[in-house]
Short mmCIF file of C-alpha atoms in Angstrom, two decimals:
data_model
loop_
_atom_site.label_atom_id
_atom_site.label_comp_id
_atom_site.label_asym_id
_atom_site.label_seq_id
_atom_site.Cartn_x
_atom_site.Cartn_y
_atom_site.Cartn_z
CA UNK A 1 73.30 -15.18 -82.88
CA UNK A 2 76.29 -17.61 -81.83
CA UNK A 3 77.26 -16.82 -78.39
CA UNK A 4 80.75 -14.97 -77.46
CA UNK A 5 83.37 -17.61 -76.35
CA UNK A 6 84.15 -17.15 -72.81
CA UNK A 7 88.23 -16.64 -72.54
CA UNK A 8 89.50 -19.51 -70.17
CA UNK A 9 89.90 -17.96 -66.73
CA UNK A 10 93.50 -16.68 -65.72
CA UNK A 11 95.44 -18.57 -63.46
CA UNK A 12 95.50 -16.87 -59.77
CA UNK A 13 98.76 -16.14 -58.01
CA UNK A 14 100.19 -17.82 -55.90
CA UNK A 15 99.53 -16.84 -52.59
CA UNK A 16 102.35 -14.92 -51.12
CA UNK A 17 103.49 -15.87 -47.49
CA UNK A 18 103.89 -13.18 -45.75
CA UNK A 19 106.11 -14.87 -43.22
CA UNK A 20 108.96 -16.34 -46.01
CA UNK A 21 111.80 -13.82 -45.86
CA UNK A 22 110.99 -12.67 -42.89
CA UNK A 23 114.28 -12.36 -40.57
CA UNK A 24 113.91 -13.35 -36.68
CA UNK A 25 116.79 -14.04 -33.90
CA UNK A 26 117.28 -17.54 -32.87
CA UNK A 27 118.96 -19.43 -30.12
CA UNK A 28 119.93 -22.55 -31.29
CA UNK A 29 119.23 -25.90 -29.93
CA UNK A 30 120.65 -29.54 -30.96
CA UNK A 31 121.76 -31.13 -34.44
CA UNK A 32 118.82 -33.22 -36.08
CA UNK A 33 118.60 -35.27 -39.06
CA UNK A 34 119.20 -33.59 -42.53
CA UNK A 35 121.74 -30.91 -41.91
CA UNK A 36 119.95 -28.64 -39.83
CA UNK A 37 119.69 -27.78 -36.23
CA UNK A 38 116.48 -27.38 -33.80
CA UNK A 39 115.31 -24.07 -32.71
CA UNK A 40 112.47 -22.32 -31.40
CA UNK A 41 110.02 -19.69 -32.58
CA UNK A 42 106.60 -18.71 -30.56
CA UNK A 43 106.86 -22.50 -29.67
CA UNK A 44 106.80 -23.52 -32.98
CA UNK A 45 110.05 -25.92 -34.44
CA UNK A 46 112.45 -24.18 -36.85
CA UNK A 47 114.63 -26.13 -38.78
CA UNK A 48 117.61 -24.12 -39.44
CA UNK A 49 120.92 -24.52 -42.10
CA UNK A 50 124.19 -22.99 -41.74
CA UNK A 51 124.44 -22.93 -37.99
CA UNK A 52 125.41 -24.94 -34.72
CA UNK A 53 124.31 -25.67 -31.50
CA UNK A 54 124.52 -22.91 -29.07
CA UNK A 55 124.56 -20.25 -31.60
CA UNK A 56 122.67 -17.44 -31.67
CA UNK A 57 122.07 -16.24 -35.19
CA UNK A 58 119.40 -13.86 -37.53
CA UNK A 59 117.83 -16.82 -39.61
CA UNK A 60 115.65 -15.54 -42.59
CA UNK A 61 112.48 -17.82 -43.01
CA UNK A 62 112.31 -20.04 -46.34
CA UNK A 63 109.65 -22.23 -45.89
CA UNK A 64 106.79 -22.60 -43.53
CA UNK A 65 104.14 -25.62 -42.58
CA UNK A 66 101.72 -26.65 -40.11
CA UNK A 67 104.28 -28.81 -38.67
CA UNK A 68 107.65 -26.70 -38.60
CA UNK A 69 109.41 -23.86 -40.33
CA UNK A 70 112.42 -23.59 -42.02
CA UNK A 71 115.43 -20.62 -42.11
CA UNK A 72 118.58 -19.98 -43.02
CA UNK A 73 121.13 -18.62 -41.00
CA UNK A 74 122.34 -15.29 -42.12
CA UNK A 75 124.05 -13.60 -39.52
CA UNK A 76 125.63 -15.29 -36.69
CA UNK A 77 125.62 -12.94 -33.35
CA UNK A 78 126.97 -15.40 -31.11
CA UNK A 79 129.19 -17.84 -32.64
CA UNK A 80 130.39 -21.60 -31.50
CA UNK A 81 134.03 -22.36 -31.07
CA UNK A 82 133.43 -24.68 -33.62
CA UNK A 83 132.61 -22.40 -36.77
CA UNK A 84 135.39 -21.91 -39.13
CA UNK A 85 135.03 -19.73 -42.36
CA UNK A 86 133.24 -21.46 -44.81
CA UNK A 87 135.44 -23.81 -47.27
CA UNK A 88 132.65 -23.40 -49.70
CA UNK A 89 130.98 -20.36 -49.58
CA UNK A 90 128.72 -21.05 -52.81
CA UNK A 91 127.40 -24.02 -50.43
CA UNK A 92 125.86 -20.94 -47.59
CA UNK A 93 122.41 -19.52 -47.53
CA UNK A 94 120.96 -19.11 -50.70
CA UNK A 95 123.55 -21.01 -52.53
CA UNK A 96 123.51 -24.69 -53.63
CA UNK A 97 122.79 -28.04 -52.04
CA UNK A 98 125.45 -30.45 -51.02
CA UNK A 99 127.98 -28.43 -48.59
CA UNK A 100 125.96 -27.39 -45.61
CA UNK A 101 128.29 -28.40 -43.09
CA UNK A 102 131.06 -26.45 -44.70
CA UNK A 103 131.15 -23.88 -41.84
CA UNK A 104 132.13 -26.29 -39.62
CA UNK A 105 135.22 -27.53 -38.32
CA UNK A 106 135.95 -31.27 -39.56
CA UNK A 107 136.43 -32.83 -36.58
CA UNK A 108 132.65 -31.35 -35.30
CA UNK A 109 131.43 -32.08 -38.53
CA UNK A 110 132.44 -36.24 -37.54
CA UNK A 111 130.70 -34.90 -34.07
CA UNK A 112 127.29 -33.96 -35.59
CA UNK A 113 126.98 -36.76 -37.57
CA UNK A 114 127.99 -39.13 -34.35
CA UNK A 115 124.70 -37.29 -32.92
CA UNK A 116 122.65 -37.70 -35.30
CA UNK A 117 123.32 -41.75 -35.63
CA UNK A 118 123.04 -42.29 -32.40
CA UNK A 119 119.64 -40.38 -31.75
CA UNK A 120 118.40 -42.16 -34.84
CA UNK A 121 118.63 -45.38 -33.17
CA UNK A 122 117.51 -44.36 -29.77
CA UNK A 123 114.48 -43.03 -31.16
CA UNK A 124 113.61 -45.60 -33.82
CA UNK A 125 115.24 -49.12 -32.71
CA UNK A 126 115.12 -48.06 -28.86
CA UNK A 127 119.23 -48.55 -28.53
CA UNK A 128 121.60 -46.48 -26.47
CA UNK A 129 124.34 -46.97 -28.84
CA UNK A 130 127.18 -44.06 -29.84
CA UNK A 131 130.28 -44.83 -32.22
CA UNK A 132 132.88 -42.08 -33.09
CA UNK A 133 132.84 -41.33 -36.79
CA UNK A 134 135.94 -42.13 -38.50
CA UNK A 135 137.67 -39.88 -40.88
CA UNK A 136 138.88 -41.50 -44.51
CA UNK A 137 141.98 -41.29 -45.26
CA UNK A 138 143.99 -38.17 -46.62
CA UNK A 139 140.60 -36.40 -45.98
CA UNK A 140 142.81 -34.81 -42.65
CA UNK A 141 145.15 -33.21 -44.59
CA UNK A 142 142.97 -32.41 -47.74
CA UNK A 143 140.92 -30.28 -45.23
CA UNK A 144 138.04 -32.35 -46.05
CA UNK A 145 137.71 -31.54 -49.91
CA UNK A 146 138.82 -32.62 -53.07
CA UNK A 147 137.36 -35.90 -52.75
CA UNK A 148 134.86 -36.19 -55.21
CA UNK A 149 135.76 -38.76 -57.70
CA UNK A 150 131.86 -38.07 -59.64
CA UNK A 151 130.23 -34.59 -59.64
CA UNK A 152 127.02 -33.65 -61.60
CA UNK A 153 126.50 -30.73 -62.88
CA UNK A 154 123.61 -28.90 -64.89
CA UNK A 155 123.69 -25.87 -66.99
CA UNK A 156 121.69 -22.62 -66.14
CA UNK A 157 119.52 -20.73 -69.10
CA UNK A 158 122.56 -18.62 -70.12
CA UNK A 159 124.20 -22.28 -70.91
CA UNK A 160 126.87 -21.55 -67.66
CA UNK A 161 127.82 -25.06 -65.99
CA UNK A 162 126.45 -24.95 -61.95
CA UNK A 163 124.37 -26.71 -58.98
CA UNK A 164 120.85 -26.35 -58.04
CA UNK A 165 120.15 -24.57 -55.13
CA UNK A 166 119.04 -26.00 -51.91
CA UNK A 167 115.25 -27.21 -52.30
CA UNK A 168 115.01 -25.31 -55.52
CA UNK A 169 115.11 -26.10 -59.36
CA UNK A 170 117.17 -22.50 -59.63
CA UNK A 171 120.49 -22.97 -60.59
CA UNK A 172 123.47 -21.07 -59.90
CA UNK A 173 126.22 -21.14 -61.91
CA UNK A 174 129.88 -21.95 -60.79
CA UNK A 175 133.25 -21.80 -62.22
CA UNK A 176 134.63 -24.75 -59.48
CA UNK A 177 133.76 -27.54 -57.57
CA UNK A 178 135.67 -27.29 -54.56
CA UNK A 179 134.51 -31.30 -53.56
CA UNK A 180 136.03 -32.40 -56.87
CA UNK A 181 138.94 -34.10 -56.98
CA UNK A 182 142.00 -32.65 -58.90
CA UNK A 183 141.55 -35.62 -61.61
CA UNK A 184 137.98 -34.27 -62.05
CA UNK A 185 139.15 -30.68 -62.05
CA UNK A 186 141.46 -31.57 -64.53
CA UNK A 187 138.70 -32.54 -66.78
CA UNK A 188 136.35 -30.20 -66.49
CA UNK A 189 139.18 -27.59 -67.10
CA UNK A 190 140.63 -29.89 -70.48
CA UNK A 191 136.78 -29.72 -71.96
CA UNK A 192 136.03 -26.44 -70.77
CA UNK A 193 133.05 -26.67 -68.46
CA UNK A 194 133.14 -23.87 -66.55
CA UNK A 195 133.94 -21.71 -69.55
CA UNK A 196 131.76 -22.96 -72.20
CA UNK A 197 128.43 -21.96 -72.82
CA UNK A 198 126.25 -25.43 -72.71
CA UNK A 199 122.80 -26.29 -73.98
CA UNK A 200 120.18 -24.59 -71.24
CA UNK A 201 119.24 -27.72 -69.22
CA UNK A 202 122.39 -29.85 -69.99
CA UNK A 203 123.03 -32.21 -67.46
CA UNK A 204 126.96 -33.11 -67.11
CA UNK A 205 128.89 -35.99 -65.15
CA UNK A 206 132.39 -35.95 -64.55
CA UNK A 207 133.92 -38.87 -63.81
CA UNK A 208 137.42 -39.73 -63.01
CA UNK A 209 138.62 -43.06 -61.58
CA UNK A 210 140.55 -42.88 -58.10
CA UNK A 211 143.54 -44.28 -59.45
CA UNK A 212 144.89 -42.30 -62.71
CA UNK A 213 142.25 -44.33 -65.03
CA UNK A 214 140.93 -41.87 -68.21
CA UNK A 215 138.17 -40.06 -67.47
CA UNK A 216 134.91 -39.37 -68.80
CA UNK A 217 132.41 -36.63 -69.50
CA UNK A 218 128.78 -37.17 -70.59
CA UNK A 219 127.00 -34.24 -71.47
CA UNK A 220 123.24 -35.38 -71.69
CA UNK A 221 124.28 -38.85 -71.46
CA UNK A 222 126.66 -38.48 -74.63
CA UNK A 223 129.83 -39.05 -74.42
CA UNK A 224 131.92 -35.99 -74.94
CA UNK A 225 135.90 -35.14 -75.63
CA UNK A 226 137.89 -32.59 -76.48
CA UNK A 227 135.17 -29.94 -76.86
CA UNK A 228 132.44 -31.72 -78.96
CA UNK A 229 130.40 -34.93 -78.60
CA UNK A 230 132.05 -38.39 -79.51
CA UNK A 231 129.43 -39.82 -81.47
CA UNK A 232 131.33 -43.16 -82.10
CA UNK A 233 129.53 -46.39 -81.70
CA UNK A 234 132.56 -47.69 -79.93
CA UNK A 235 133.07 -44.14 -77.52
CA UNK A 236 133.99 -45.37 -74.20
CA UNK A 237 131.41 -44.99 -71.91
CA UNK A 238 133.19 -46.97 -68.87
CA UNK A 239 135.87 -46.07 -66.43
CA UNK A 240 138.27 -48.71 -64.89
CA UNK A 241 138.31 -48.71 -60.79
CA UNK A 242 140.84 -50.32 -58.68
CA UNK A 243 140.65 -51.92 -55.15
CA UNK A 244 143.44 -52.78 -52.79
CA UNK A 245 142.14 -54.44 -49.60
CA UNK A 246 143.04 -57.51 -47.55
CA UNK A 247 141.28 -60.01 -49.71
CA UNK A 248 143.20 -58.98 -52.55
CA UNK A 249 143.13 -56.79 -55.86
CA UNK A 250 140.19 -56.26 -57.91
CA UNK A 251 139.79 -54.46 -60.87
CA UNK A 252 136.43 -53.12 -61.88
CA UNK A 253 134.80 -51.44 -65.07
CA UNK A 254 132.03 -49.60 -64.16
CA UNK A 255 129.30 -47.49 -66.66
CA UNK A 256 130.47 -43.82 -66.32
CA UNK A 257 126.91 -43.11 -65.56
CA UNK A 258 125.95 -45.92 -63.05
CA UNK A 259 126.34 -46.05 -59.20
CA UNK A 260 130.07 -46.28 -57.53
CA UNK A 261 131.06 -44.85 -54.58
CA UNK A 262 131.99 -41.13 -54.66
CA UNK A 263 134.44 -40.73 -52.32
CA UNK A 264 137.62 -41.91 -53.45
CA UNK A 265 138.76 -44.08 -50.41
CA UNK A 266 135.22 -44.86 -50.08
CA UNK A 267 135.14 -48.51 -51.85
CA UNK A 268 138.40 -49.61 -49.89
CA UNK A 269 137.03 -48.01 -46.51
CA UNK A 270 133.55 -49.88 -46.57
CA UNK A 271 135.48 -52.96 -48.07
CA UNK A 272 137.09 -53.47 -45.22
CA UNK A 273 134.80 -53.12 -42.75
CA UNK A 274 132.52 -55.20 -44.37
CA UNK A 275 135.26 -58.30 -44.72
CA UNK A 276 135.96 -57.67 -41.33
CA UNK A 277 132.56 -57.45 -39.78
CA UNK A 278 132.19 -60.91 -41.86
CA UNK A 279 134.70 -63.07 -40.00
CA UNK A 280 135.98 -66.11 -41.50
CA UNK A 281 133.52 -67.18 -44.36
CA UNK A 282 135.45 -69.96 -45.96
CA UNK A 283 133.03 -72.24 -47.55
CA UNK A 284 129.78 -69.92 -46.80
CA UNK A 285 126.79 -69.29 -48.55
CA UNK A 286 126.42 -65.76 -48.90
CA UNK A 287 124.03 -63.13 -50.09
CA UNK A 288 125.04 -59.82 -51.35
CA UNK A 289 121.94 -57.56 -51.95
CA UNK A 290 121.80 -53.99 -53.71
CA UNK A 291 125.31 -55.48 -55.40
CA UNK A 292 126.08 -52.70 -58.13
CA UNK A 293 128.71 -53.78 -60.49
CA UNK A 294 129.88 -55.78 -58.06
CA UNK A 295 132.25 -53.60 -55.78
CA UNK A 296 131.59 -56.33 -52.50
CA UNK A 297 130.70 -58.96 -54.48
CA UNK A 298 134.39 -59.85 -56.13
CA UNK A 299 136.14 -59.34 -52.42
CA UNK A 300 133.38 -61.71 -51.16
CA UNK A 301 133.78 -64.38 -53.68
CA UNK A 302 137.62 -64.25 -52.56
CA UNK A 303 136.62 -64.77 -49.29
CA UNK A 304 133.91 -67.35 -49.18
CA UNK A 305 136.62 -69.37 -51.76
CA UNK A 306 135.72 -71.79 -54.26
CA UNK A 307 133.61 -73.81 -52.05
CA UNK A 308 131.22 -71.17 -51.21
CA UNK A 309 128.93 -68.76 -53.46
CA UNK A 310 128.21 -65.69 -53.06
CA UNK A 311 124.68 -64.60 -54.88
CA UNK A 312 124.30 -60.93 -55.88
CA UNK A 313 121.03 -59.09 -56.83
CA UNK A 314 120.40 -55.64 -58.07
CA UNK A 315 117.52 -54.21 -59.77
CA UNK A 316 119.70 -51.98 -62.22
CA UNK A 317 120.35 -53.76 -65.33
CA UNK A 318 123.58 -51.44 -66.57
CA UNK A 319 124.93 -52.43 -63.18
CA UNK A 320 124.19 -55.88 -63.47
CA UNK A 321 126.00 -56.16 -67.20
CA UNK A 322 129.35 -54.29 -65.38
CA UNK A 323 129.09 -56.86 -62.68
CA UNK A 324 128.68 -59.92 -65.15
CA UNK A 325 132.12 -58.46 -66.79
CA UNK A 326 133.69 -57.79 -63.75
CA UNK A 327 132.80 -61.57 -62.09
CA UNK A 328 133.09 -63.36 -65.38
CA UNK A 329 135.86 -65.63 -63.83
CA UNK A 330 134.27 -66.25 -61.08
CA UNK A 331 132.48 -69.54 -60.58
CA UNK A 332 131.20 -69.06 -57.30
CA UNK A 333 129.20 -65.82 -58.22
CA UNK A 334 125.57 -66.33 -59.13
CA UNK A 335 124.18 -62.73 -60.52
CA UNK A 336 120.44 -61.96 -60.34
CA UNK A 337 118.64 -59.16 -62.13
CA UNK A 338 115.18 -57.93 -60.30
CA UNK A 339 114.21 -55.59 -57.19
CA UNK A 340 115.78 -57.17 -54.32
CA UNK A 341 112.34 -57.40 -52.53
CA UNK A 342 110.64 -59.39 -55.60
CA UNK A 343 113.93 -61.77 -56.33
CA UNK A 344 113.89 -62.63 -52.51
CA UNK A 345 110.25 -63.50 -52.70
CA UNK A 346 109.64 -65.01 -55.88
CA UNK A 347 112.81 -65.43 -57.84
CA UNK A 348 114.49 -63.22 -60.51
CA UNK A 349 112.81 -62.27 -64.14
CA UNK A 350 113.95 -65.86 -65.57
CA UNK A 351 111.97 -67.52 -62.60
CA UNK A 352 115.67 -68.67 -61.02
CA UNK A 353 115.17 -68.41 -57.01
CA UNK A 354 117.51 -67.48 -54.17
CA UNK A 355 118.02 -69.91 -51.77
CA UNK A 356 119.27 -70.06 -48.32
CA UNK A 357 122.02 -67.91 -46.46
CA UNK A 358 124.62 -68.20 -43.53
CA UNK A 359 125.48 -64.64 -43.94
CA UNK A 360 123.87 -61.56 -45.79
CA UNK A 361 125.62 -58.69 -46.37
CA UNK A 362 123.29 -56.05 -48.15
CA UNK A 363 124.14 -51.84 -49.40
CA UNK A 364 120.74 -50.47 -50.04
CA UNK A 365 119.99 -46.79 -51.64
CA UNK A 366 119.16 -43.74 -49.14
CA UNK A 367 115.48 -45.68 -48.39
CA UNK A 368 116.97 -48.63 -46.64
CA UNK A 369 115.96 -52.29 -47.56
CA UNK A 370 112.17 -51.95 -45.37
CA UNK A 371 110.11 -54.13 -44.24
CA UNK A 372 109.45 -56.57 -46.93
CA UNK A 373 113.28 -57.18 -47.12
CA UNK A 374 114.17 -57.37 -43.79
CA UNK A 375 111.28 -60.25 -43.62
CA UNK A 376 112.68 -62.09 -46.40
CA UNK A 377 116.51 -61.50 -45.19
CA UNK A 378 115.10 -63.37 -41.89
CA UNK A 379 113.21 -65.88 -43.62
CA UNK A 380 116.44 -67.47 -44.66
CA UNK A 381 117.80 -67.41 -41.00
CA UNK A 382 121.22 -66.04 -41.84
CA UNK A 383 123.41 -66.22 -38.42
CA UNK A 384 124.84 -62.62 -39.29
CA UNK A 385 123.64 -59.78 -41.30
CA UNK A 386 126.26 -56.81 -42.19
CA UNK A 387 124.29 -53.94 -42.88
CA UNK A 388 126.13 -50.89 -45.22
CA UNK A 389 123.73 -47.82 -44.60
CA UNK A 390 124.13 -44.17 -46.07
CA UNK A 391 121.15 -42.78 -43.84
CA UNK A 392 121.33 -43.41 -40.19
CA UNK A 393 117.25 -42.67 -39.88
CA UNK A 394 116.73 -45.70 -42.43
CA UNK A 395 119.52 -47.76 -40.78
CA UNK A 396 117.69 -47.56 -37.42
CA UNK A 397 114.37 -48.49 -38.82
CA UNK A 398 115.78 -51.77 -40.24
CA UNK A 399 117.68 -52.43 -37.15
CA UNK A 400 114.57 -52.31 -35.50
CA UNK A 401 112.40 -54.82 -37.63
CA UNK A 402 115.75 -56.69 -37.68
CA UNK A 403 115.11 -57.16 -33.98
CA UNK A 404 112.05 -58.29 -34.25
CA UNK A 405 113.35 -61.30 -35.92
CA UNK A 406 115.78 -61.81 -33.47
CA UNK A 407 118.90 -60.10 -34.56
CA UNK A 408 120.75 -57.64 -32.18
CA UNK A 409 123.23 -55.06 -32.85
CA UNK A 410 126.84 -56.75 -32.12
CA UNK A 411 128.99 -54.01 -34.38
CA UNK A 412 128.34 -51.05 -35.64
CA UNK A 413 131.19 -48.50 -37.24
CA UNK A 414 130.23 -45.36 -39.15
CA UNK A 415 132.94 -43.25 -41.55
CA UNK A 416 132.89 -39.58 -42.51
CA UNK A 417 132.83 -39.92 -46.44
CA UNK A 418 130.79 -37.03 -47.60
CA UNK A 419 132.54 -34.00 -45.92
CA UNK A 420 131.15 -30.69 -45.93
CA UNK A 421 127.95 -32.62 -45.68
CA UNK A 422 125.46 -34.34 -43.36
CA UNK A 423 126.00 -37.50 -45.14
CA UNK A 424 127.61 -40.40 -43.34
CA UNK A 425 127.98 -43.95 -44.10
CA UNK A 426 127.67 -46.92 -41.44
CA UNK A 427 128.48 -50.62 -41.40
CA UNK A 428 126.71 -52.49 -38.93
CA UNK A 429 126.43 -56.05 -37.65
CA UNK A 430 123.49 -58.29 -36.37
CA UNK A 431 123.85 -61.45 -34.79
CA UNK A 432 121.06 -63.67 -34.05
#
């Protein structure tokens, strides 16, 4: 007689953590990197969002661990003088990510970011360095809102456009996005982004250039126009961006789903800061690392002149394709496709090597450059390194690596190019 088949074992339900959801009273301490403040509960570190230093709050535990817990402040018992009514209530406790400082006055947001930057430099680079975080032009007048020229959304199970909740796959449906520029808001209205029912899980990318170029909506990578997918082979998938800085006026073609600074003023603010940090580089050999579509490459080419050279390195093939179009008439620009660490050590896929450099400009992603790239930069003995950073911890770590090669931090500026969030941009100058 055949043996009866055993049914597959049923998966055990995940253990329920009795601490998650518990509400506790906490006295809030200093700010910490990541958009939260530090509190203590029975000697345990708790990272608390939606609060401010010096406050007393009732907080709901959202995550536990052996090293620390996380919590959301759900009731303010004693408020800080820097607390304001949230500029984006949907980004509050249990809501979407991307607006964790919406309850903080704009000036206090910048002070918060300055404290975090100073703390990371002290802890990781052993440097005592404070710097004021500068507001971008127009942000005070707009209350820190309406600055994003690029917005990404996702459709929930019912097809409503929204954003993911903080540290969650759950989607919060929305009817507006207060950080979006007026041009992005107009595109959303024209295409029925908030009123239409999309395919569940669909990813929507809204892009509207800061200076009035034609906007683009992509739905799961497909161009969408006038309420339907634009399936034409020549459907426009790029936008035109314009930059006005001291080195001149520059125009760029950028893929709609490619990388470009999201704050309407960020390209000009950062480029001007980089040019100021460089000083006179006429005739210099310059490395432009993590060069993207060429935001810095074009003004750097103007700065070095026809007797100088700009060697740009970027790992994203789409961005390099854009950069080739943007720099097609600049013979002093040389473009390399490949991971920056590999191109600097072994050359690009075509075997082309990257030579010496008088000056290096780098704008790495949030993870920073890392030791291999720093070592490769130092091996070329540039006199100056200009580092554009979007993460204080990665910047401080790489500043420490550069110090091992004899580079000292001689200049530092910071910019609030992500109001309502904990993110901050910095431009560091290191000299040897």
